[in-house]
Coordinates of C-alpha atoms and ligand atoms in Angstrom, one line a residue:
M588 CA -18.1 12.5 -15.9
A589 CA -15.8 12.0 -13.0
T590 CA -12.2 13.2 -13.6
I591 CA -9.6 10.5 -13.7
A592 CA -6.5 11.5 -11.6
L593 CA -3.3 10.4 -13.3
A594 CA -1.8 13.4 -11.5
R595 CA -2.0 11.9 -8.1
G596 CA 1.0 10.0 -6.8
W597 CA -1.1 8.5 -4.0
P598 CA -2.0 4.9 -3.2
A599 CA -5.6 4.0 -4.1
P600 CA -7.7 3.3 -1.0
E601 CA -7.7 -0.5 -1.7
L602 CA -3.9 -0.5 -1.3
L603 CA -4.2 0.6 2.3
P604 CA -4.4 -2.2 5.0
G605 CA -6.9 -0.3 7.2
D606 CA -8.2 -3.2 9.4
E607 CA -4.7 -4.5 10.1
I608 CA -3.5 -1.0 11.0
A609 CA -6.4 -0.5 13.4
D610 CA -5.6 -3.8 15.2
C611 CA -1.9 -3.0 15.3
A612 CA -2.5 0.6 16.7
R613 CA -4.6 -0.8 19.5
A614 CA -2.2 -3.6 20.3
A615 CA 0.8 -1.2 20.3
L616 CA -1.1 1.2 22.7
E617 CA -2.1 -1.6 25.0
R618 CA 1.4 -3.0 25.2
D619 CA 3.5 0.2 25.2
G620 CA 1.1 3.1 25.6
G621 CA 3.1 4.7 28.5
T622 CA 6.0 5.2 26.1
I623 CA 4.1 5.9 22.9
L624 CA 1.8 8.6 24.3
A625 CA 4.7 10.4 26.1
Y626 CA 7.4 12.6 24.5
G627 CA 10.2 10.4 23.3
P628 CA 13.6 10.6 21.6
P629 CA 13.8 12.9 18.6
G630 CA 15.2 10.1 16.5
G631 CA 12.1 8.0 16.8
Y632 CA 10.5 5.0 18.6
G633 CA 13.3 2.7 19.9
P634 CA 12.1 -0.7 18.7
L635 CA 11.4 0.5 15.1
R636 CA 14.8 2.2 15.1
E637 CA 16.5 -1.0 16.1
W638 CA 14.6 -3.0 13.4
L639 CA 15.6 -0.5 10.8
A640 CA 19.2 -0.5 12.0
A641 CA 19.4 -4.3 11.8
R642 CA 17.9 -4.2 8.3
H643 CA 20.5 -1.7 7.1
E644 CA 23.3 -3.3 9.2
V645 CA 24.2 -0.1 11.0
D646 CA 24.2 1.2 14.5
P647 CA 20.8 2.5 15.6
G648 CA 22.4 5.9 16.3
R649 CA 22.6 6.3 12.5
V650 CA 18.9 5.8 12.0
F651 CA 16.7 8.9 12.2
I652 CA 12.9 8.4 11.9
T653 CA 10.8 11.4 10.9
N654 CA 7.1 12.3 10.3
G655 CA 7.4 11.1 6.7
S656 CA 10.6 11.2 4.8
L657 CA 9.9 14.6 3.3
Q658 CA 10.2 16.1 6.7
G659 CA 13.7 14.6 7.1
L660 CA 14.7 16.0 3.8
V661 CA 13.5 19.5 5.0
F662 CA 15.8 19.1 8.1
L663 CA 18.7 18.0 6.0
A664 CA 18.2 20.8 3.5
Q665 CA 17.8 23.4 6.3
V666 CA 21.0 22.4 7.9
L667 CA 23.2 21.8 4.8
A668 CA 21.8 23.5 1.7
P669 CA 21.4 27.3 2.2
G670 CA 23.8 29.1 -0.2
R671 CA 25.4 25.9 -1.3
R672 CA 25.3 23.7 -4.4
V673 CA 22.9 20.8 -4.3
L674 CA 23.1 18.3 -7.1
V675 CA 19.8 16.8 -8.4
E676 CA 18.6 14.7 -11.3
R677 CA 16.8 16.3 -14.2
P678 CA 13.9 15.6 -14.0
T679 CA 13.4 15.0 -10.2
Y680 CA 10.7 15.0 -7.6
D681 CA 9.2 18.5 -7.5
R682 CA 8.8 19.0 -3.7
P683 CA 12.6 18.8 -2.9
L684 CA 13.1 21.3 -5.7
K685 CA 10.7 23.8 -4.1
I686 CA 12.2 23.2 -0.6
L687 CA 15.7 23.7 -1.9
R688 CA 14.7 26.8 -3.9
E689 CA 13.0 28.4 -0.9
L690 CA 16.1 27.7 1.2
G691 CA 18.3 29.5 -1.3
A692 CA 20.3 26.5 -2.4
D693 CA 22.1 26.6 -5.8
I694 CA 20.3 23.7 -7.5
V695 CA 22.5 21.9 -10.1
P696 CA 20.4 19.6 -12.4
L697 CA 22.2 16.6 -13.8
D698 CA 21.2 15.0 -17.1
C699 CA 19.5 11.6 -17.0
D700 CA 18.6 9.1 -19.8
D701 CA 16.6 5.9 -19.9
D702 CA 19.1 4.3 -17.5
G703 CA 18.8 7.1 -14.9
L704 CA 21.4 9.6 -13.9
D705 CA 24.4 10.0 -16.3
P706 CA 27.4 9.5 -14.0
D707 CA 29.6 11.6 -16.4
A708 CA 27.3 14.5 -15.7
L709 CA 27.8 13.9 -12.0
E710 CA 31.6 13.8 -12.5
R711 CA 31.5 17.0 -14.5
A712 CA 29.5 18.8 -11.9
L713 CA 31.9 17.7 -9.1
A714 CA 34.8 19.0 -11.1
A715 CA 33.2 22.3 -12.0
G716 CA 32.6 24.2 -8.8
D717 CA 32.5 24.4 -5.0
P718 CA 32.0 21.1 -3.2
P719 CA 28.2 20.4 -3.1
A720 CA 26.3 20.2 0.2
F721 CA 24.8 16.9 -1.1
A722 CA 23.4 15.1 -4.1
Y723 CA 19.7 14.2 -3.9
L724 CA 19.3 11.0 -6.0
L725 CA 16.3 8.7 -6.7
P726 CA 18.0 5.6 -8.2
T727 CA 15.0 3.2 -8.1
F728 CA 11.6 3.7 -9.8
Q729 CA 12.3 7.4 -9.8
N730 CA 9.6 10.0 -9.2
P731 CA 8.7 11.3 -11.8
S732 CA 10.2 9.1 -14.5
G733 CA 9.8 5.6 -13.1
R734 CA 13.4 4.9 -14.3
T735 CA 16.0 2.9 -12.4
L736 CA 19.7 3.5 -12.3
T737 CA 21.7 0.5 -13.7
L738 CA 24.1 -1.5 -11.6
E739 CA 27.1 -0.2 -13.4
R740 CA 26.1 3.4 -12.9
R741 CA 25.3 2.7 -9.2
R742 CA 28.9 1.5 -8.8
R743 CA 30.2 4.7 -10.6
V744 CA 28.1 6.9 -8.4
A745 CA 29.3 5.1 -5.2
E746 CA 32.9 5.5 -6.4
L747 CA 32.5 9.2 -7.2
A748 CA 30.9 9.8 -3.8
R749 CA 34.0 8.2 -2.2
E750 CA 36.6 10.0 -4.4
H751 CA 34.9 13.4 -3.9
D752 CA 33.7 12.9 -0.3
L753 CA 30.2 13.7 -1.6
L754 CA 27.2 13.1 0.6
V755 CA 24.8 11.2 -1.6
L756 CA 21.2 11.0 -0.3
E757 CA 19.6 8.0 -2.0
D758 CA 15.8 8.5 -1.6
D759 CA 14.2 5.2 -2.0
P760 CA 10.5 5.1 -1.1
Y761 CA 9.5 2.9 -4.1
G762 CA 12.3 0.3 -4.1
L763 CA 10.4 -2.5 -2.4
V764 CA 7.3 -2.0 -4.6
R765 CA 8.8 -4.1 -7.5
F766 CA 6.7 -6.0 -10.0
D767 CA 9.3 -7.4 -12.3
G768 CA 13.0 -8.1 -12.4
E769 CA 15.6 -8.4 -9.7
A770 CA 16.3 -5.8 -7.0
L771 CA 19.6 -4.0 -7.5
P772 CA 22.0 -3.2 -4.7
L773 CA 21.5 0.2 -3.2
I774 CA 24.2 2.9 -3.7
F775 CA 24.2 2.9 0.1
E776 CA 25.3 -0.7 0.1
L777 CA 27.8 -0.3 -2.8
S778 CA 29.4 2.6 -0.9
E779 CA 29.6 0.3 2.2
G780 CA 27.4 2.6 4.2
T781 CA 29.3 5.8 3.6
T782 CA 26.5 7.5 1.7
A783 CA 23.1 8.4 3.2
Y784 CA 19.8 6.6 2.5
S785 CA 16.1 7.5 3.1
S786 CA 12.9 5.6 2.7
S787 CA 9.4 5.6 4.0
F788 CA 6.5 3.3 4.9
S789 CA 4.2 5.6 2.8
K790 CA 4.2 3.3 -0.2
T791 CA 4.6 -0.1 1.6
V792 CA 2.1 0.4 4.4
A793 CA 0.3 3.8 4.5
P794 CA 1.3 7.4 4.0
G795 CA -1.2 8.7 6.6
L796 CA 0.9 7.1 9.4
R797 CA 3.7 9.5 8.4
V798 CA 6.7 7.3 9.0
G799 CA 9.9 7.9 7.0
W800 CA 13.5 7.2 8.0
F801 CA 17.1 8.1 7.2
V802 CA 20.4 6.3 7.6
L803 CA 23.0 9.0 8.0
P804 CA 26.6 9.6 9.0
E805 CA 26.5 9.6 12.9
E806 CA 27.3 13.3 13.2
T807 CA 24.6 14.3 10.6
A808 CA 22.1 12.2 12.5
R809 CA 22.8 14.1 15.7
T810 CA 22.5 17.5 13.9
L811 CA 19.2 16.5 12.3
E812 CA 17.9 15.3 15.7
A813 CA 18.6 18.7 17.1
A814 CA 16.6 20.2 14.2
A815 CA 13.8 17.8 15.0
T816 CA 13.8 18.6 18.7
A817 CA 13.5 22.3 17.8
T818 CA 10.6 21.7 15.4
Y819 CA 8.4 19.1 17.0
I820 CA 10.2 17.8 20.1
T821 CA 9.5 14.2 19.3
P822 CA 8.0 12.6 16.1
V823 CA 4.6 10.8 16.2
Q824 CA 5.5 7.6 18.0
L825 CA 2.0 6.1 17.6
G826 CA 2.5 5.8 13.8
Q827 CA 5.9 4.3 14.3
A828 CA 4.8 1.8 17.0
T829 CA 1.9 0.8 14.8
I830 CA 4.3 0.0 11.9
H831 CA 6.5 -1.9 14.3
E832 CA 3.6 -4.0 15.5
F833 CA 2.6 -4.5 11.8
I834 CA 6.1 -5.8 11.1
S835 CA 6.3 -7.9 14.3
R836 CA 3.0 -9.7 13.2
G837 CA 4.6 -10.7 9.9
L838 CA 2.2 -8.5 7.9
F839 CA 4.8 -6.3 6.2
E840 CA 6.2 -8.5 3.5
P841 CA 2.8 -10.0 2.5
N842 CA 1.4 -6.4 2.3
V843 CA 4.3 -5.3 0.0
E844 CA 3.5 -8.3 -2.2
R845 CA -0.2 -7.5 -2.2
V846 CA 0.4 -3.8 -3.0
S847 CA 2.9 -4.7 -5.7
S848 CA 0.5 -7.1 -7.4
L849 CA -2.3 -4.5 -7.4
L850 CA 0.1 -1.9 -8.9
R851 CA 1.4 -4.3 -11.5
T852 CA -2.0 -4.6 -13.0
R853 CA -2.3 -0.8 -13.1
R854 CA 1.1 -0.4 -14.7
D855 CA 0.2 -3.0 -17.3
A856 CA -3.0 -1.2 -18.1
M857 CA -1.2 2.1 -18.5
I858 CA 1.6 0.7 -20.8
D859 CA -1.0 -1.2 -22.9
A860 CA -3.2 1.9 -23.2
L861 CA -0.2 4.2 -24.1
D862 CA 1.0 1.8 -26.8
R863 CA -2.6 1.6 -28.2
E864 CA -3.8 5.2 -27.8
L865 CA -0.6 7.2 -28.1
P866 CA 1.9 5.2 -30.2
S867 CA 3.8 8.4 -31.1
A868 CA 4.7 9.1 -27.5
R869 CA 7.9 7.6 -26.0
H870 CA 7.4 6.3 -22.5
S871 CA 9.3 4.6 -19.7
N872 CA 8.4 1.0 -18.7
P873 CA 8.9 0.9 -15.0
E874 CA 9.5 -2.4 -13.2
G875 CA 7.9 -1.0 -10.0
G876 CA 6.8 2.2 -8.3
Y877 CA 4.0 4.6 -9.2
F878 CA 4.9 6.5 -12.3
V879 CA 5.3 6.4 -16.1
W880 CA 7.1 9.2 -17.9
A881 CA 5.9 10.0 -21.4
E882 CA 7.4 12.3 -24.0
L883 CA 5.1 13.6 -26.7
E884 CA 6.3 14.5 -30.1
D885 CA 8.8 17.4 -30.3
G886 CA 7.0 20.8 -30.4
V887 CA 3.9 19.5 -28.5
D888 CA 3.6 21.5 -25.3
A889 CA 2.4 19.4 -22.4
A890 CA 1.0 22.6 -20.7
D891 CA -1.5 23.0 -23.6
V892 CA -2.3 19.4 -23.6
Q893 CA -2.9 19.6 -19.9
K894 CA -5.6 22.2 -20.3
R895 CA -7.4 20.2 -23.0
A896 CA -7.0 17.0 -21.0
E897 CA -8.6 18.5 -17.9
Q898 CA -11.6 19.4 -20.1
A899 CA -11.6 15.8 -21.4
G900 CA -11.7 14.6 -17.8
V901 CA -8.1 13.5 -17.0
T902 CA -5.3 15.1 -15.0
F903 CA -1.6 14.6 -15.1
V904 CA 1.5 16.6 -14.0
K905 CA 3.5 18.2 -16.8
G906 CA 7.1 17.2 -16.8
A907 CA 8.3 20.8 -16.7
D908 CA 7.2 20.9 -13.1
F909 CA 10.0 18.4 -12.4
G910 CA 12.6 20.1 -14.6
G911 CA 11.7 18.0 -17.6
P912 CA 11.3 19.2 -21.3
P913 CA 8.1 20.9 -22.4
E914 CA 6.7 17.8 -24.2
S915 CA 7.1 15.5 -21.1
L916 CA 4.5 14.4 -18.6
R917 CA 4.3 12.3 -15.5
L918 CA 1.5 9.7 -15.4
A919 CA 0.6 8.1 -12.1
Y920 CA -1.1 4.7 -12.2
S921 CA -1.3 4.3 -8.4
F922 CA -4.5 6.0 -7.5
V923 CA -7.1 4.7 -10.0
S924 CA -8.3 1.3 -11.1
P925 CA -6.9 -0.4 -14.2
D926 CA -10.1 0.4 -16.2
E927 CA -9.8 4.0 -15.1
V928 CA -6.1 4.0 -16.1
A929 CA -7.1 2.8 -19.6
E930 CA -9.9 5.3 -19.9
G931 CA -7.7 8.1 -18.6
I932 CA -5.1 7.4 -21.3
A933 CA -7.8 7.4 -24.0
R934 CA -9.0 10.8 -22.8
L935 CA -5.4 12.0 -22.7
A936 CA -4.9 10.8 -26.3
S937 CA -7.9 12.8 -27.4
A938 CA -6.2 16.0 -26.0
V939 CA -2.9 15.5 -27.9
P940 CA -2.8 17.2 -31.2
V941 CA -2.4 15.0 -34.2
A942 CA 1.0 15.5 -36.0
A943 CA 0.7 17.4 -39.3
Ligands
PLP1881 C1 10.6 10.4 -4.2 C2 9.8 10.7 -3.0 N1 10.5 11.0 -1.8 C3 9.8 11.3 -0.7 C4 8.4 11.3 -0.7 C5 7.7 11.7 0.6 O1 7.3 10.5 1.3 P1 6.8 10.6 2.7 O2 5.3 10.3 2.7 O3 7.6 9.6 3.5 O4 7.0 12.0 3.3 C6 7.7 11.0 -1.9 C7 6.2 11.0 -1.8 O5 5.5 10.8 -2.8 C8 8.4 10.7 -3.0 O6 7.8 10.4 -4.2

């Protein structure tokens, strides 16, 4: 029996546009190989930087392209976080938590509910101590919860950022992967570009190309470019030029639609299976992204369930790894087929103790 990986927040192979990427890489090299194969600017491949700048309506000098967005977060954290308070959502993406911990940041978790971050918790944290280095927020289809911050709360967060001169980093790799509903304005847009933004082509094109980007205050962009130069001299321009070619050929938007439609079916399969197999669990109902967050009945420990689930042939990540409560779990529907999603949830249900 093959294990079903609901732990893996990766795109399934059929989500990756391999043939188009192969053509685009060749075309980019033929057209601009002299630039792409040489060392280049630390902030990334010029034409992609300009495209991103136009998309965000900022000067290209504020755009910083990195080898995946996580690398940029490492630079930002290295420069700003050591010994300082960093505000995060609870739960939040586990890798930044590890990075911040290792750098000796004072991590301040802020409470969230079904509508995302509670802005009152943000306000209280801002009133309570030294000014934070930054706030790391995931307002759209959050990893791990799949939740999305409401418009009203986005406005409050943008206002609080302005009032307290707080650097908000809005990490948004999933925002374009929307299946239902209307896109909400970014905090970056509501703050009129005074906050910071990061995203990635990992979920909209392919993670193996390792292309993420940041829109930062000008001075922070220069500081991070210096960190990039000291780390890898120049980011991988071939991936960036391949993405630029992909965009120039008009392949980007159709690919996002294709990916979203494949993921919608998987999300539906997961929600149906949860309602059928685990009716006692509360779960999020994401309008996009990769993840569903589930909370088992009080007193059920997801760590115990995880061991039994692995024996039953399904993996997930326990919510505690993201700072969530013991009964919570993150279920990714991105990596396996809709049938496997349904079978995975049935196996999970067999590992959950029946209430007395
Ligand atoms: C919320 C979030 N931010 C950043 C990343 C890292 O993305 P990248 O592949 O661009 O480094 C991920 C990857 O899963 C993610 O879930």
